[in-house]
Short mmCIF file of C-alpha atoms in Angstrom, two decimals:
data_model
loop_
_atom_site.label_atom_id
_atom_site.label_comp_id
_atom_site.label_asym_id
_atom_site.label_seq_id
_atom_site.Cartn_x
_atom_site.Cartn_y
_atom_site.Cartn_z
CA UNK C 226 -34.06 -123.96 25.57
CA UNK C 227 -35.13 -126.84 23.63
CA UNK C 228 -38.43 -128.74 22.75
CA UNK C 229 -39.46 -132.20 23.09
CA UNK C 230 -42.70 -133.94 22.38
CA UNK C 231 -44.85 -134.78 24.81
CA UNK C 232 -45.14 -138.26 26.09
CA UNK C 233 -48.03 -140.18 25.00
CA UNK C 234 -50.71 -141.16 27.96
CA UNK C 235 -53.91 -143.11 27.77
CA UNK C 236 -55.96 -139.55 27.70
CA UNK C 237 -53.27 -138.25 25.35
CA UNK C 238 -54.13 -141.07 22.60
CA UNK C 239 -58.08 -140.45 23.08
CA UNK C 240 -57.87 -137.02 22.46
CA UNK C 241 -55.89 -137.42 19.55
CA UNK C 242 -58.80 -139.24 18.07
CA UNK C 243 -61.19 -136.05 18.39
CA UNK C 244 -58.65 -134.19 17.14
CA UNK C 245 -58.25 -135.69 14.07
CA UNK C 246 -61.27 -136.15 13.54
CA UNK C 247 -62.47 -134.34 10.53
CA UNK C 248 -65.17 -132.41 11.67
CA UNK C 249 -62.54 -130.70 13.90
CA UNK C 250 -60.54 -129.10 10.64
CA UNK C 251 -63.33 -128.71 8.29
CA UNK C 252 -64.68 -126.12 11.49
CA UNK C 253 -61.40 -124.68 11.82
CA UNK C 254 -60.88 -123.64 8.58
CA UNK C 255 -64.62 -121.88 8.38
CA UNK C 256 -63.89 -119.92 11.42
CA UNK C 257 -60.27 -119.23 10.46
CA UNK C 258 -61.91 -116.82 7.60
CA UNK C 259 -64.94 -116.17 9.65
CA UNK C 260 -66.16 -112.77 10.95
CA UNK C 261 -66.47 -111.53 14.41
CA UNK C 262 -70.08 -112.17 14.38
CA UNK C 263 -69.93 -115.53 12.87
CA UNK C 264 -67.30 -116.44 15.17
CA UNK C 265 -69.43 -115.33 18.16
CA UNK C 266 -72.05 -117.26 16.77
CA UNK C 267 -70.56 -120.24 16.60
CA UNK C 268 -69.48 -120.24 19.96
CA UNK C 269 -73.22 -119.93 21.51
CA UNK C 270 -73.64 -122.66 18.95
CA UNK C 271 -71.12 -125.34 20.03
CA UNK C 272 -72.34 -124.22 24.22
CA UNK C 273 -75.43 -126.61 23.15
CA UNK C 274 -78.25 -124.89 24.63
CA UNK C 275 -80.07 -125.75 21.67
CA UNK C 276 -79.75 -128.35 18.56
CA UNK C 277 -82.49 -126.59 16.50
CA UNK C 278 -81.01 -124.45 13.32
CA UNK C 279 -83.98 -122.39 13.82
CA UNK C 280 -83.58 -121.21 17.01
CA UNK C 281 -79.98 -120.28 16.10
CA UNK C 282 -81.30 -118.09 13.11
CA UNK C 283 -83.67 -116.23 15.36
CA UNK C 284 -81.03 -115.25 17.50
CA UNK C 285 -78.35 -114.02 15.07
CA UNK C 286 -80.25 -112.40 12.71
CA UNK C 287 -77.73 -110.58 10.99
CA UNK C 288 -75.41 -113.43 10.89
CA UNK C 289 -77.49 -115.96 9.59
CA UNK C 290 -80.61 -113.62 8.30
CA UNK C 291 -81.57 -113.99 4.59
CA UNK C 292 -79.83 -110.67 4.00
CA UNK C 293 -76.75 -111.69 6.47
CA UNK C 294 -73.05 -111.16 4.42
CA UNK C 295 -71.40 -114.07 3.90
CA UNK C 296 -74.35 -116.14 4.75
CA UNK C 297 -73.08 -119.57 3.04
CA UNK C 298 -70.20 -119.70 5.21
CA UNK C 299 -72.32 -118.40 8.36
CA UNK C 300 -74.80 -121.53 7.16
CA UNK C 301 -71.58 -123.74 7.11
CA UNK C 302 -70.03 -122.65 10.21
CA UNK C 303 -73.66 -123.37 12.08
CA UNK C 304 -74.06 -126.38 10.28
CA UNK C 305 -70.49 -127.88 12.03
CA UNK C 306 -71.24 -126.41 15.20
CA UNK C 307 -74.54 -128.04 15.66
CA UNK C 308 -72.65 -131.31 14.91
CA UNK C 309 -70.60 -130.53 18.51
CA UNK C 310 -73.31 -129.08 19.92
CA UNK C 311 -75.16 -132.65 19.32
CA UNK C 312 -72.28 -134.85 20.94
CA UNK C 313 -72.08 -135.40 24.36
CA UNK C 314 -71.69 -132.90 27.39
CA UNK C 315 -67.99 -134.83 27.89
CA UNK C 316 -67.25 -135.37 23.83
CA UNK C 317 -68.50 -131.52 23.42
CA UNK C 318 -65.95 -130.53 25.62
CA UNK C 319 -62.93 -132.06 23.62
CA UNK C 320 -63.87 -131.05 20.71
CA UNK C 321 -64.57 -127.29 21.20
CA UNK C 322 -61.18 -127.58 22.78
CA UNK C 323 -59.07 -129.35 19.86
CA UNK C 324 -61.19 -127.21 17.92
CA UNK C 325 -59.59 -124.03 19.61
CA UNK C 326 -56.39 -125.71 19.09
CA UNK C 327 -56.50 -126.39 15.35
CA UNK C 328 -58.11 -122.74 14.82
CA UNK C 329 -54.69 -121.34 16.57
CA UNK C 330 -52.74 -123.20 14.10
CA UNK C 331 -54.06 -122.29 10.89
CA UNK C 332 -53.84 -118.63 12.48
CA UNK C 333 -50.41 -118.84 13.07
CA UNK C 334 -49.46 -120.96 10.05
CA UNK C 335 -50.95 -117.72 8.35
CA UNK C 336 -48.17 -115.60 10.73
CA UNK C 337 -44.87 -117.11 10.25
CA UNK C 338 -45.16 -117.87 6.31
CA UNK C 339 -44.84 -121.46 4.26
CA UNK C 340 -41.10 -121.47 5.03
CA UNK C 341 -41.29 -121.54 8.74
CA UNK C 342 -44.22 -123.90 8.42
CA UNK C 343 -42.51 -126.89 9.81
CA UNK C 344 -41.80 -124.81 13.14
CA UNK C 345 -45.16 -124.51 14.29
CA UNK C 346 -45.75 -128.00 16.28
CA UNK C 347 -48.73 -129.36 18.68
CA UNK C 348 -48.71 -131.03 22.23
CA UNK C 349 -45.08 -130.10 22.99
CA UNK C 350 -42.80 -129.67 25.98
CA UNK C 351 -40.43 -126.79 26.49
CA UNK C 352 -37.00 -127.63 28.59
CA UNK C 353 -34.47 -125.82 30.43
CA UNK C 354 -30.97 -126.69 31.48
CA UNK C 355 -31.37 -127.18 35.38
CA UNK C 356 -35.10 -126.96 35.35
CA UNK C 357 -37.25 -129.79 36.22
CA UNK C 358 -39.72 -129.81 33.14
CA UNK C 359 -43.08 -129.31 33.09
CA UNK C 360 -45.84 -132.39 32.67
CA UNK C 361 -48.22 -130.23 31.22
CA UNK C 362 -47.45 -129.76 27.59
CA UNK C 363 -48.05 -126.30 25.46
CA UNK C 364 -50.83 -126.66 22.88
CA UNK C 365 -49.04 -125.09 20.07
CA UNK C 366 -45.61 -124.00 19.92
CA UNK C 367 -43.17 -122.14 17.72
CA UNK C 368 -39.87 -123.56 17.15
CA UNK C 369 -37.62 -121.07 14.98
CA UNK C 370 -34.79 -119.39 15.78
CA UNK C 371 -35.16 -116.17 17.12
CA UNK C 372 -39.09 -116.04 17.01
CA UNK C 373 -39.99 -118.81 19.20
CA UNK C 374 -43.51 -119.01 21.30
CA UNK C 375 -45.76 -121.16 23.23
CA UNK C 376 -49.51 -120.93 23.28
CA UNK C 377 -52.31 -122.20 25.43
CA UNK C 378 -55.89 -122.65 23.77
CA UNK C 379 -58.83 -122.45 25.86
CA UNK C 380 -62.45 -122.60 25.04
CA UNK C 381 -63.75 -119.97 27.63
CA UNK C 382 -62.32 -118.01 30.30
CA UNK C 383 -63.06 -120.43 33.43
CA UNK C 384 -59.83 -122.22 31.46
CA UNK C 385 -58.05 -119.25 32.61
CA UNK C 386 -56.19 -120.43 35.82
CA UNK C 387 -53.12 -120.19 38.33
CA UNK C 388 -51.06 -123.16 36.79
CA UNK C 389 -51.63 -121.98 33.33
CA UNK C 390 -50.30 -118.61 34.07
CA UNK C 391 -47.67 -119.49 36.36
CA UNK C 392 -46.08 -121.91 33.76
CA UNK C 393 -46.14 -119.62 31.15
CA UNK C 394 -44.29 -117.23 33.11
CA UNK C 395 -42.11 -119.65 34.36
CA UNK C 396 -41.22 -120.31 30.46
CA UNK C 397 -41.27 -117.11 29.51
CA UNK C 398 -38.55 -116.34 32.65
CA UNK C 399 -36.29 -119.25 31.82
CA UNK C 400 -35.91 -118.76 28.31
CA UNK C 401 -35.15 -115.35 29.03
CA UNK C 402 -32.36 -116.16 31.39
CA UNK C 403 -31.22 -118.36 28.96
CA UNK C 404 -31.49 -115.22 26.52
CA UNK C 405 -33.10 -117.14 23.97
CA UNK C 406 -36.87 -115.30 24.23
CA UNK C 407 -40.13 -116.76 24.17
CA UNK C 408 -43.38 -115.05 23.37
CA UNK C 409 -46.30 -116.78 25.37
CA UNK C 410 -49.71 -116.21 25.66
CA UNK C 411 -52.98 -117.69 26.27
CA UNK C 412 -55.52 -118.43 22.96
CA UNK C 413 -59.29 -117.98 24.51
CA UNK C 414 -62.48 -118.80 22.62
CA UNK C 415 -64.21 -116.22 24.89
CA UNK C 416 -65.36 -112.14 24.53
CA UNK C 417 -62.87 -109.61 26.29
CA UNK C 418 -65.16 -108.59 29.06
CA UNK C 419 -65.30 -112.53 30.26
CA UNK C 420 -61.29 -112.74 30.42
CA UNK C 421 -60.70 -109.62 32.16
CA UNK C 422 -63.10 -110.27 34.69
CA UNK C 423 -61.31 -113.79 35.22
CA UNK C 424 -57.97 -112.14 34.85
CA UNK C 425 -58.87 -109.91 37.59
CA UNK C 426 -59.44 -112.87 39.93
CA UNK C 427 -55.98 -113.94 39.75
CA UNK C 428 -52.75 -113.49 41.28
CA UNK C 429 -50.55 -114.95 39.12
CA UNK C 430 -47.82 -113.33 36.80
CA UNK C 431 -49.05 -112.32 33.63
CA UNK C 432 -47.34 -109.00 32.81
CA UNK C 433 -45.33 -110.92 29.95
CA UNK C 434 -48.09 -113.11 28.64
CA UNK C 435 -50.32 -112.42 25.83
CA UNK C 436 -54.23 -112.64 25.97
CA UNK C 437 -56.05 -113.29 22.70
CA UNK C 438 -59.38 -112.89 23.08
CA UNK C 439 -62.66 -113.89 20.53
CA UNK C 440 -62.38 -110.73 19.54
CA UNK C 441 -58.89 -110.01 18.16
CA UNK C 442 -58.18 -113.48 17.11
CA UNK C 443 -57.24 -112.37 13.85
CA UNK C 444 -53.97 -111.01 15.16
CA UNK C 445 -52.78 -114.52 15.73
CA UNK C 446 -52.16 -114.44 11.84
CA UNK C 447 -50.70 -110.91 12.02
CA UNK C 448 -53.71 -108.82 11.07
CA UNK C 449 -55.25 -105.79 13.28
CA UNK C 450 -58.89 -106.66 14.41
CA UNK C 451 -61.53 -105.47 12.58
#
């Protein structure tokens, strides 16, 4: 098993403009620390029903309420989301997703410690001796010895699909045959009750992948869900 960056197409450059675009870390690193309510908030935020800070604070009350915990970074975290909830329908899109992406890598940065920091790369292929390789490259991926993993970010559970599954089964398979282990699972910006229900729907293997839901996110940096 070995990894190789993926190859750079015309889609591949724009998106790396959105996702190094500021705005994408500075909302990263609020939700990284954020609660489950903040976090829940932000998503209805960044779905762009509304642009209007007030409507927001109506509806989350206890989030964003004058006597809301935490309310600064609640205020901060709305503040960012209204910013992708103001771009448009196609640019909203990328960014919640790069913004899933980058969230899942401060997470796991958290995980594996400073010292295996270099390990954890973006947009990167996995490949097998005698395997033709997949096109589709993982979002995140760690690369150390022994401990190695794949993820695949997605903003909300319609992201949850056949191909997805079936290739990280397929890795998960192949890297077992090649008894090196993988750990892969799916990263999505979405409640429980919406995966499960889209789980249910398909037929894919997924008895070795991981699900990380809105909810438990936190256990992407090795912490039990509050």
């Amino acid at each position: 098993m070995r990894f190789q960056d993926a190859a750079k197409d015309a889609r591949a450059v724009v998106y790396a403009g959105i996702q190094a675009d500021p705005l994408v870390a500075r909302l990263a690193a609020l939700a990284a620390d954020a609660t489950y309510p903040q976090r829940l908030m932000a998503r209805a935020v960044m779905n762009g029903e509304s642009t209007d800070p007030a409507t927001w604070r109506a509806i989350f009350p206890t989030v964003l309420g004058p006597d809301a915990p935490e309310r600064e970074r609640a205020e901060a975290l709305l503040a960012a989301s209204l910013e992708v909830a103001g771009r448009g329908e196609q640019a909203r899109s990328q960014y919640r997703g790069a913004f899933v992406e980058e969230l899942t890598e401060i997470l796991v940065r958290r995980r594996v410690g400073a010292a295996a920091g270099p390990a954890v790369r973006r947009e990167r292929r996995i490949l097998f001796d005698g395997v033709v390789a997949e096109i589709h490259p993982y979002d995140l991926t760690v690369e150390a010895p022994g401990r190695a993993e794949a993820w695949d970010c997605k903003w909300g559970a319609r992201g949850i699909n056949a191909d997805v599954l079936n290739q990280l089964d397929d890795a998960r398979r192949h890297a077992a045959e090649e008894e090196a282990g993988l750990r892969v699972g799916l990263v999505v910006y979405d409640v429980r009750t919406s995966c499960a229900v889209r789980l249910a729907g398909q037929t894919a293997p997924r008895q070795g992948t991981v699900v990380v839901t809105l909810e438990a996110l936190d256990a992407l940096a090795g912490k039990k869900p509050a």
